[in-house]
Short mmCIF file of C-alpha atoms and ligand atoms in Angstrom, two decimals:
data_model
loop_
_atom_site.label_atom_id
_atom_site.label_comp_id
_atom_site.label_asym_id
_atom_site.label_seq_id
_atom_site.Cartn_x
_atom_site.Cartn_y
_atom_site.Cartn_z
CA MET A 23 -0.06 0.07 -0.06
CA LYS A 24 1.32 3.37 -0.84
CA ALA A 25 2.07 6.15 1.93
CA PRO A 26 -1.14 8.41 2.55
CA VAL A 27 -1.44 12.01 1.02
CA ARG A 28 -3.09 14.78 2.47
CA VAL A 29 -6.23 16.14 0.89
CA ALA A 30 -7.35 19.58 2.35
CA VAL A 31 -10.97 20.47 1.67
CA THR A 32 -12.55 23.89 2.70
CA GLY A 33 -16.29 24.39 3.05
CA ALA A 34 -16.32 20.99 4.21
CA ALA A 35 -19.57 20.97 5.93
CA GLY A 36 -21.49 22.71 3.02
CA GLN A 37 -23.30 20.93 0.38
CA ILE A 38 -20.91 20.05 -2.20
CA GLY A 39 -18.31 18.97 0.89
CA TYR A 40 -20.95 16.43 1.96
CA ALA A 41 -21.00 14.89 -1.59
CA LEU A 42 -17.36 15.07 -2.02
CA LEU A 43 -15.75 13.95 1.00
CA PHE A 44 -17.09 10.66 0.89
CA ARG A 45 -16.11 9.84 -2.58
CA ILE A 46 -12.57 11.06 -2.10
CA ALA A 47 -12.28 8.64 0.95
CA ALA A 48 -13.78 5.91 -1.20
CA GLY A 49 -10.68 6.25 -3.76
CA ASP A 50 -12.78 7.73 -6.45
CA MET A 51 -10.29 10.58 -6.93
CA LEU A 52 -6.85 9.35 -6.61
CA GLY A 53 -7.30 5.67 -7.18
CA LYS A 54 -8.23 2.41 -4.99
CA ASP A 55 -4.78 2.10 -3.96
CA GLN A 56 -4.02 5.54 -2.43
CA PRO A 57 -4.77 6.17 1.15
CA VAL A 58 -5.75 9.68 2.27
CA ILE A 59 -5.51 11.60 5.18
CA LEU A 60 -8.32 14.47 5.21
CA HIS A 61 -7.87 17.91 6.37
CA LEU A 62 -11.29 19.58 6.90
CA LEU A 63 -11.68 23.40 7.13
CA GLU A 64 -14.57 25.26 8.17
CA ILE A 65 -15.66 28.48 9.78
CA THR A 66 -15.79 28.37 13.62
CA PRO A 67 -19.69 28.53 13.45
CA ALA A 68 -20.03 25.55 11.30
CA LEU A 69 -17.43 23.17 13.41
CA ASP A 70 -20.38 21.46 15.16
CA ALA A 71 -21.76 20.48 11.67
CA LEU A 72 -18.30 19.45 10.57
CA LYS A 73 -18.02 17.24 13.63
CA GLY A 74 -21.27 15.25 12.37
CA VAL A 75 -19.51 14.96 9.10
CA VAL A 76 -16.51 13.57 10.50
CA MET A 77 -18.51 11.19 12.53
CA GLU A 78 -20.19 9.92 9.43
CA LEU A 79 -16.71 9.58 7.71
CA ASN A 80 -15.67 7.30 10.32
CA ASP A 81 -18.79 5.39 10.31
CA CYS A 82 -18.08 4.29 6.63
CA ALA A 83 -14.99 2.64 7.95
CA PHE A 84 -13.27 3.49 4.50
CA PRO A 85 -10.34 1.33 4.01
CA LEU A 86 -8.53 4.13 2.41
CA LEU A 87 -9.17 6.82 4.99
CA ALA A 88 -6.18 6.95 7.04
CA ASP A 89 -7.05 9.95 9.29
CA ILE A 90 -9.23 13.05 9.83
CA VAL A 91 -8.12 16.70 10.49
CA ALA A 92 -10.91 18.95 11.18
CA THR A 93 -10.08 22.73 11.86
CA ASP A 94 -11.24 26.43 11.65
CA ASP A 95 -7.45 27.25 11.04
CA ALA A 96 -6.27 27.43 7.48
CA ASN A 97 -2.34 26.83 8.59
CA VAL A 98 -3.46 23.81 10.20
CA ALA A 99 -5.75 22.64 7.29
CA PHE A 100 -3.08 23.25 4.62
CA LYS A 101 -0.03 21.77 6.43
CA ASP A 102 1.77 19.63 4.20
CA ALA A 103 -1.13 19.32 1.74
CA ASP A 104 -0.67 17.31 -1.25
CA TYR A 105 -4.02 18.59 -2.61
CA ALA A 106 -6.32 21.21 -1.86
CA LEU A 107 -9.97 21.62 -2.93
CA LEU A 108 -11.33 25.26 -2.11
CA VAL A 109 -14.81 24.77 -2.14
CA GLY A 110 -15.98 27.08 0.75
CA ALA A 111 -16.73 30.62 -0.46
CA ARG A 112 -18.88 33.45 0.14
CA PRO A 113 -22.49 33.37 -1.58
CA ARG A 114 -23.76 36.28 -3.18
CA GLY A 115 -26.25 38.08 -0.64
CA ALA A 116 -29.25 40.39 -1.56
CA GLY A 117 -28.25 43.41 -3.12
CA MET A 118 -24.61 42.72 -3.35
CA GLU A 119 -22.95 43.82 -6.47
CA ARG A 120 -20.36 41.60 -8.38
CA LYS A 121 -17.45 43.79 -7.17
CA ASP A 122 -18.66 43.52 -3.45
CA LEU A 123 -18.74 39.63 -4.07
CA LEU A 124 -15.41 39.59 -5.55
CA GLU A 125 -14.07 41.64 -2.69
CA ALA A 126 -15.75 39.36 0.19
CA ASN A 127 -14.19 36.44 -1.39
CA GLY A 128 -10.92 38.29 -1.61
CA LYS A 129 -10.79 38.24 2.23
CA ILE A 130 -11.23 34.48 2.03
CA PHE A 131 -9.00 33.34 -0.91
CA GLY A 132 -6.19 35.87 -0.17
CA PRO A 133 -5.26 34.50 3.45
CA GLN A 134 -5.98 30.81 2.14
CA GLY A 135 -3.34 31.54 -0.43
CA LYS A 136 -0.85 32.79 2.10
CA ALA A 137 -1.54 29.79 4.20
CA LEU A 138 -0.90 27.33 1.20
CA ASN A 139 1.96 29.35 0.52
CA ASP A 140 3.35 29.01 4.05
CA HIS A 141 2.40 25.27 4.84
CA ALA A 142 1.46 23.16 1.95
CA LYS A 143 3.73 20.88 -0.16
CA ARG A 144 5.77 22.73 -2.81
CA ASP A 145 3.94 20.63 -5.52
CA VAL A 146 0.41 21.03 -3.96
CA LYS A 147 -2.31 20.70 -6.38
CA VAL A 148 -5.11 23.33 -5.87
CA LEU A 149 -8.55 23.43 -7.48
CA VAL A 150 -10.73 26.37 -6.51
CA VAL A 151 -14.38 25.32 -7.06
CA GLY A 152 -15.77 28.33 -4.92
CA ASN A 153 -17.44 31.11 -6.96
CA PRO A 154 -16.11 33.12 -8.79
CA ALA A 155 -13.97 30.23 -9.15
CA ASN A 156 -11.39 31.63 -11.73
CA THR A 157 -10.94 35.13 -9.98
CA ASN A 158 -10.71 33.47 -6.38
CA ALA A 159 -8.02 31.17 -7.60
CA LEU A 160 -6.23 34.21 -8.92
CA ILE A 161 -6.43 35.90 -5.60
CA ALA A 162 -5.07 32.73 -3.77
CA GLN A 163 -2.30 32.29 -6.65
CA GLN A 164 -1.40 36.01 -6.05
CA ASN A 165 -1.07 35.47 -2.46
CA ALA A 166 1.29 32.53 -2.55
CA PRO A 167 4.69 33.98 -4.31
CA ASP A 168 6.75 31.01 -3.30
CA LEU A 169 4.67 28.26 -4.95
CA ASP A 170 4.51 27.65 -8.84
CA PRO A 171 1.76 29.80 -10.16
CA LYS A 172 0.78 26.64 -12.15
CA CYS A 173 -0.21 25.05 -8.77
CA PHE A 174 -3.53 26.96 -8.75
CA THR A 175 -6.53 25.94 -10.97
CA ALA A 176 -9.97 26.52 -11.24
CA MET A 177 -13.04 24.33 -12.03
CA VAL A 178 -14.57 24.41 -15.35
CA ARG A 179 -15.01 20.42 -15.53
CA LEU A 180 -18.58 20.81 -14.58
CA ASP A 181 -19.37 22.98 -17.49
CA HIS A 182 -17.33 20.56 -19.78
CA ASN A 183 -19.18 17.51 -18.31
CA ARG A 184 -22.66 19.46 -18.76
CA ALA A 185 -21.58 19.95 -22.41
CA MET A 186 -20.74 16.26 -23.15
CA SER A 187 -24.19 15.30 -21.70
CA GLN A 188 -26.06 18.09 -23.84
CA LEU A 189 -24.07 16.60 -26.96
CA ALA A 190 -24.79 12.90 -25.94
CA GLU A 191 -28.49 13.69 -25.77
CA LYS A 192 -28.63 15.56 -29.18
CA THR A 193 -26.68 13.01 -31.03
CA GLY A 194 -28.33 9.72 -29.27
CA LYS A 195 -24.81 8.66 -28.20
CA HIS A 196 -23.38 7.92 -24.91
CA ASN A 197 -21.08 10.45 -23.23
CA THR A 198 -18.04 8.03 -23.56
CA ASP A 199 -18.36 8.16 -27.25
CA ILE A 200 -17.72 11.98 -26.99
CA LYS A 201 -13.75 13.20 -27.10
CA LYS A 202 -12.22 16.43 -26.87
CA MET A 203 -14.67 18.91 -25.28
CA ILE A 204 -13.50 22.27 -24.69
CA ILE A 205 -14.63 24.99 -22.35
CA TRP A 206 -12.83 28.15 -22.98
CA GLY A 207 -12.67 30.99 -20.39
CA ASN A 208 -14.49 32.06 -17.33
CA HIS A 209 -17.06 29.88 -15.30
CA SER A 210 -19.67 31.93 -15.69
CA SER A 211 -22.27 32.95 -18.29
CA THR A 212 -19.36 34.18 -20.72
CA GLN A 213 -17.86 30.70 -20.81
CA TYR A 214 -17.43 29.28 -24.20
CA PRO A 215 -18.33 25.38 -24.96
CA ASP A 216 -16.58 25.09 -28.27
CA LEU A 217 -17.78 21.95 -30.42
CA HIS A 218 -15.52 22.59 -33.41
CA HIS A 219 -12.92 20.10 -32.40
CA VAL A 220 -15.19 17.56 -30.50
CA THR A 221 -15.67 14.10 -32.01
CA VAL A 222 -18.61 11.89 -31.54
CA ASP A 223 -17.95 8.23 -32.31
CA GLY A 224 -14.99 9.43 -34.62
CA LYS A 225 -17.03 12.06 -36.38
CA ASN A 226 -16.68 15.90 -36.00
CA ALA A 227 -19.49 17.21 -33.90
CA MET A 228 -20.15 20.25 -36.20
CA GLU A 229 -21.08 17.90 -38.99
CA LEU A 230 -23.63 16.31 -36.75
CA VAL A 231 -25.58 19.23 -35.48
CA ASP A 232 -26.56 22.58 -37.17
CA GLN A 233 -25.43 25.97 -36.18
CA ALA A 234 -28.99 27.22 -34.98
CA TRP A 235 -28.78 24.58 -32.40
CA TYR A 236 -25.42 25.00 -31.59
CA GLU A 237 -25.77 29.09 -31.17
CA GLY A 238 -29.33 28.91 -30.10
CA GLU A 239 -29.77 26.06 -27.65
CA PHE A 240 -26.48 24.33 -26.92
CA ILE A 241 -24.25 27.39 -25.87
CA PRO A 242 -26.95 29.01 -23.73
CA THR A 243 -28.29 25.88 -22.16
CA VAL A 244 -24.49 24.89 -20.91
CA GLN A 245 -24.00 28.54 -19.94
CA GLN A 246 -27.26 28.75 -18.06
CA ARG A 247 -27.16 25.02 -16.35
CA GLY A 248 -26.36 26.32 -12.96
CA ALA A 249 -29.55 28.68 -12.92
CA ALA A 250 -31.56 25.85 -14.38
CA ILE A 251 -30.48 23.59 -11.63
CA ILE A 252 -31.07 26.00 -8.78
CA LYS A 253 -34.88 26.84 -10.30
CA ALA A 254 -35.73 22.98 -10.38
CA ARG A 255 -33.99 21.87 -7.27
CA GLY A 256 -34.22 25.06 -4.92
CA ALA A 257 -30.50 24.76 -4.41
CA SER A 258 -27.34 24.90 -6.38
CA SER A 259 -25.54 21.98 -8.17
CA ALA A 260 -23.75 20.00 -5.52
CA ALA A 261 -23.51 16.10 -6.40
CA SER A 262 -22.31 17.05 -9.99
CA ALA A 263 -20.11 19.91 -8.74
CA ALA A 264 -18.54 17.20 -6.38
CA SER A 265 -18.24 14.87 -9.26
CA ALA A 266 -16.56 17.23 -11.57
CA ALA A 267 -14.25 18.25 -8.83
CA ILE A 268 -13.24 14.47 -8.54
CA ASP A 269 -12.81 14.32 -12.34
CA HIS A 270 -10.66 17.51 -12.18
CA MET A 271 -8.13 16.09 -9.62
CA ARG A 272 -8.08 12.76 -11.13
CA SER A 273 -7.28 13.76 -14.48
CA TRP A 274 -4.58 15.95 -13.05
CA ALA A 275 -2.93 13.62 -10.93
CA LEU A 276 -3.42 10.23 -12.76
CA GLY A 277 -3.37 11.69 -16.18
CA THR A 278 -5.76 12.08 -19.32
CA ASP A 279 -6.58 9.20 -21.66
CA GLU A 280 -4.65 8.77 -24.94
CA GLY A 281 -6.42 10.69 -27.65
CA ASP A 282 -8.68 12.91 -25.44
CA TRP A 283 -8.23 16.18 -23.11
CA VAL A 284 -10.22 17.59 -20.56
CA SER A 285 -10.89 21.46 -19.65
CA MET A 286 -9.22 23.02 -16.71
CA GLY A 287 -8.92 26.66 -15.64
CA ILE A 288 -5.30 27.51 -15.56
CA PRO A 289 -2.82 30.38 -15.58
CA SER A 290 -3.12 32.08 -19.02
CA ASP A 291 0.38 32.03 -20.83
CA GLY A 292 -0.52 33.64 -23.81
CA SER A 293 -1.70 30.49 -25.72
CA TYR A 294 -4.61 31.20 -28.16
CA GLY A 295 -4.03 35.05 -27.89
CA ILE A 296 -5.52 35.01 -24.20
CA GLU A 297 -3.38 37.86 -22.49
CA PRO A 298 -1.53 36.42 -19.43
CA GLY A 299 -2.69 37.16 -15.87
CA VAL A 300 -5.95 35.28 -15.42
CA ILE A 301 -6.96 31.73 -14.89
CA TYR A 302 -8.74 30.98 -18.04
CA GLY A 303 -10.46 27.71 -19.15
CA TYR A 304 -8.34 25.53 -21.63
CA PRO A 305 -8.23 22.34 -23.08
CA VAL A 306 -5.25 20.23 -21.53
CA THR A 307 -3.78 16.98 -21.27
CA CYS A 308 -2.10 15.72 -18.01
CA LYS A 309 0.60 13.33 -17.60
CA ASP A 310 2.90 12.56 -14.50
CA GLY A 311 0.90 15.05 -12.40
CA LYS A 312 1.33 18.00 -14.83
CA TYR A 313 -1.02 19.79 -17.07
CA GLU A 314 -0.05 20.99 -20.73
CA ILE A 315 -2.36 23.23 -22.90
CA VAL A 316 -3.30 21.60 -26.23
CA GLN A 317 -1.64 23.55 -29.04
CA GLY A 318 -2.35 24.23 -32.55
CA LEU A 319 -6.13 23.96 -32.58
CA GLU A 320 -7.40 26.26 -35.49
CA ILE A 321 -9.70 29.00 -34.00
CA ASN A 322 -12.46 30.28 -36.45
CA ASP A 323 -14.11 34.00 -36.16
CA PHE A 324 -16.90 32.75 -34.31
CA SER A 325 -14.78 31.07 -31.69
CA ARG A 326 -12.45 33.82 -31.77
CA ALA A 327 -15.06 36.53 -30.54
CA ARG A 328 -16.47 34.27 -27.80
CA MET A 329 -12.91 33.39 -26.58
CA ASP A 330 -12.05 37.22 -26.46
CA ALA A 331 -15.43 38.02 -24.63
CA THR A 332 -14.81 35.67 -21.48
CA ALA A 333 -11.19 36.81 -21.57
CA LYS A 334 -12.40 40.28 -21.16
CA GLU A 335 -14.86 39.52 -18.39
CA LEU A 336 -11.88 37.74 -16.69
CA HIS A 337 -9.44 40.85 -17.19
CA GLU A 338 -12.24 42.97 -15.60
CA GLU A 339 -12.69 40.77 -12.68
CA ARG A 340 -8.97 40.94 -12.39
CA SER A 341 -8.69 44.53 -12.29
CA ALA A 342 -11.54 44.68 -9.46
CA VAL A 343 -9.36 42.31 -7.05
CA GLU A 344 -5.83 43.56 -7.85
CA GLY A 345 -5.69 45.67 -4.70
CA LEU A 346 -5.78 42.17 -2.69
CA PHE A 347 -2.75 40.58 -4.47
CA ALA A 348 0.43 40.39 -2.11
CA LYS A 349 2.70 43.27 -2.98
P1 LIG B 422 -22.70 25.67 0.83
O1 LIG B 422 -22.91 27.12 1.32
O2 LIG B 422 -23.57 24.68 1.02
O3 LIG B 422 -21.29 25.60 1.51
C1 LIG B 422 -20.30 26.35 1.77
C2 LIG B 422 -19.49 26.10 2.99
O4 LIG B 422 -18.19 26.81 3.16
C3 LIG B 422 -20.15 26.40 4.35
O5 LIG B 422 -20.38 25.32 5.21
C4 LIG B 422 -19.43 27.59 4.79
O6 LIG B 422 -19.59 27.57 6.28
C5 LIG B 422 -18.13 27.14 4.41
N1 LIG B 422 -17.22 28.45 4.32
C6 LIG B 422 -17.59 29.92 4.11
N2 LIG B 422 -16.21 30.56 4.39
C7 LIG B 422 -15.44 29.62 4.58
C8 LIG B 422 -13.96 29.91 4.81
N3 LIG B 422 -13.40 31.07 4.79
N4 LIG B 422 -13.52 28.87 5.05
C9 LIG B 422 -13.90 27.51 5.31
N5 LIG B 422 -15.10 27.49 4.95
C10 LIG B 422 -15.97 28.20 4.60
O7 LIG B 422 -22.09 25.97 -0.50
P2 LIG B 422 -22.09 24.64 -1.57
O8 LIG B 422 -23.17 24.36 -2.42
O9 LIG B 422 -21.23 23.71 -1.08
O10 LIG B 422 -21.07 25.47 -2.68
C11 LIG B 422 -19.67 25.99 -2.39
C12 LIG B 422 -19.39 26.85 -3.53
O11 LIG B 422 -18.94 26.13 -4.86
C13 LIG B 422 -20.04 28.14 -3.79
O12 LIG B 422 -19.40 29.25 -4.06
C14 LIG B 422 -20.65 27.75 -5.01
O13 LIG B 422 -21.04 28.93 -5.84
C15 LIG B 422 -19.82 27.02 -5.88
N6 LIG B 422 -19.94 26.33 -6.88
C16 LIG B 422 -19.02 26.19 -7.94
C17 LIG B 422 -19.28 25.35 -8.96
C18 LIG B 422 -18.05 25.42 -10.05
O14 LIG B 422 -18.48 24.60 -11.26
N7 LIG B 422 -16.99 25.92 -10.16
C19 LIG B 422 -20.69 24.61 -9.38
C20 LIG B 422 -21.35 24.47 -7.94
C21 LIG B 422 -21.13 25.45 -6.87
#
């Protein structure tokens, strides 16, 4: 059996946490041969609820769960962390502007970035799920000057999976027949789900669907899926978000399949004309615990306009939070 790795999860008593922790402990994220020590971070008022979650985790008697650390101190939660899933965030309150939301979250992700900087393993893999995920990841990264900027990623995998499911339904195929989906940009309604490079059973997706469905139905459905789930369920997506977080980390840690790629929000490096300085959704392949942007894809005018629009939104978000970066 391998030595246990430390997996930190913030917002551990929340609804995504409840759908996530049991799957991590069951080996869905890092494999059935990898023991884990869970480090659970919550705010002080939620520690009682967290205690209940810890009791349930223990009651599962998971063979792979080596230990649990439950705390309200980020310095303890991120100590020697190999993986960190930053789920806890400040939700938008009544009358709160986007700028207020960005600032309120900055107050969470700035200190957590610093705590990761000071205590986590030097090759820690950080996934930010808490919204606004891309910009929260940027704030954490900018407060962790001693860590490789590439340690910080944001989740667009739920959007990626939603796009796979919509296309599978439309084409009458199974999602396992679909390869090379891409979500470009922000995890927000400006995200751009791109079908131009996708294959369904080996055929190009754009030859199987018409432009009217692509523009008028597919793109808006994927962009608005989070809101549709809130309307139907009366609560935001939790199990599917947790499942996407597991997928993101598993791809990063264990690698992507030959002949396929996944979408990850990662620091832009200028690829595809996206100005550096933001965390942008890109198609990536992963190997040996490292991700690389898929290069050389042809971008038509339709895609270019949408990729630039979501980049513009991210640069605006960046401008709103720059004051929260470590000097
Ligand atoms: P929730 O409100 O059920 O749970 C959040 C938990 O975070 C709460 O238990 C709260 O006490 C905790 N928390 C707040 N501040 C914290 C801090 N500073 N440190 C540690 N814990 C803290 O929310 P839920 O449904 O679990 O969602 C969490 C986040 O994930 C939200 O921001 C939501 O918008 C986001 N989300 C992102 C998705 C994505 O695709 N990127 C998809 C779905 C949700």
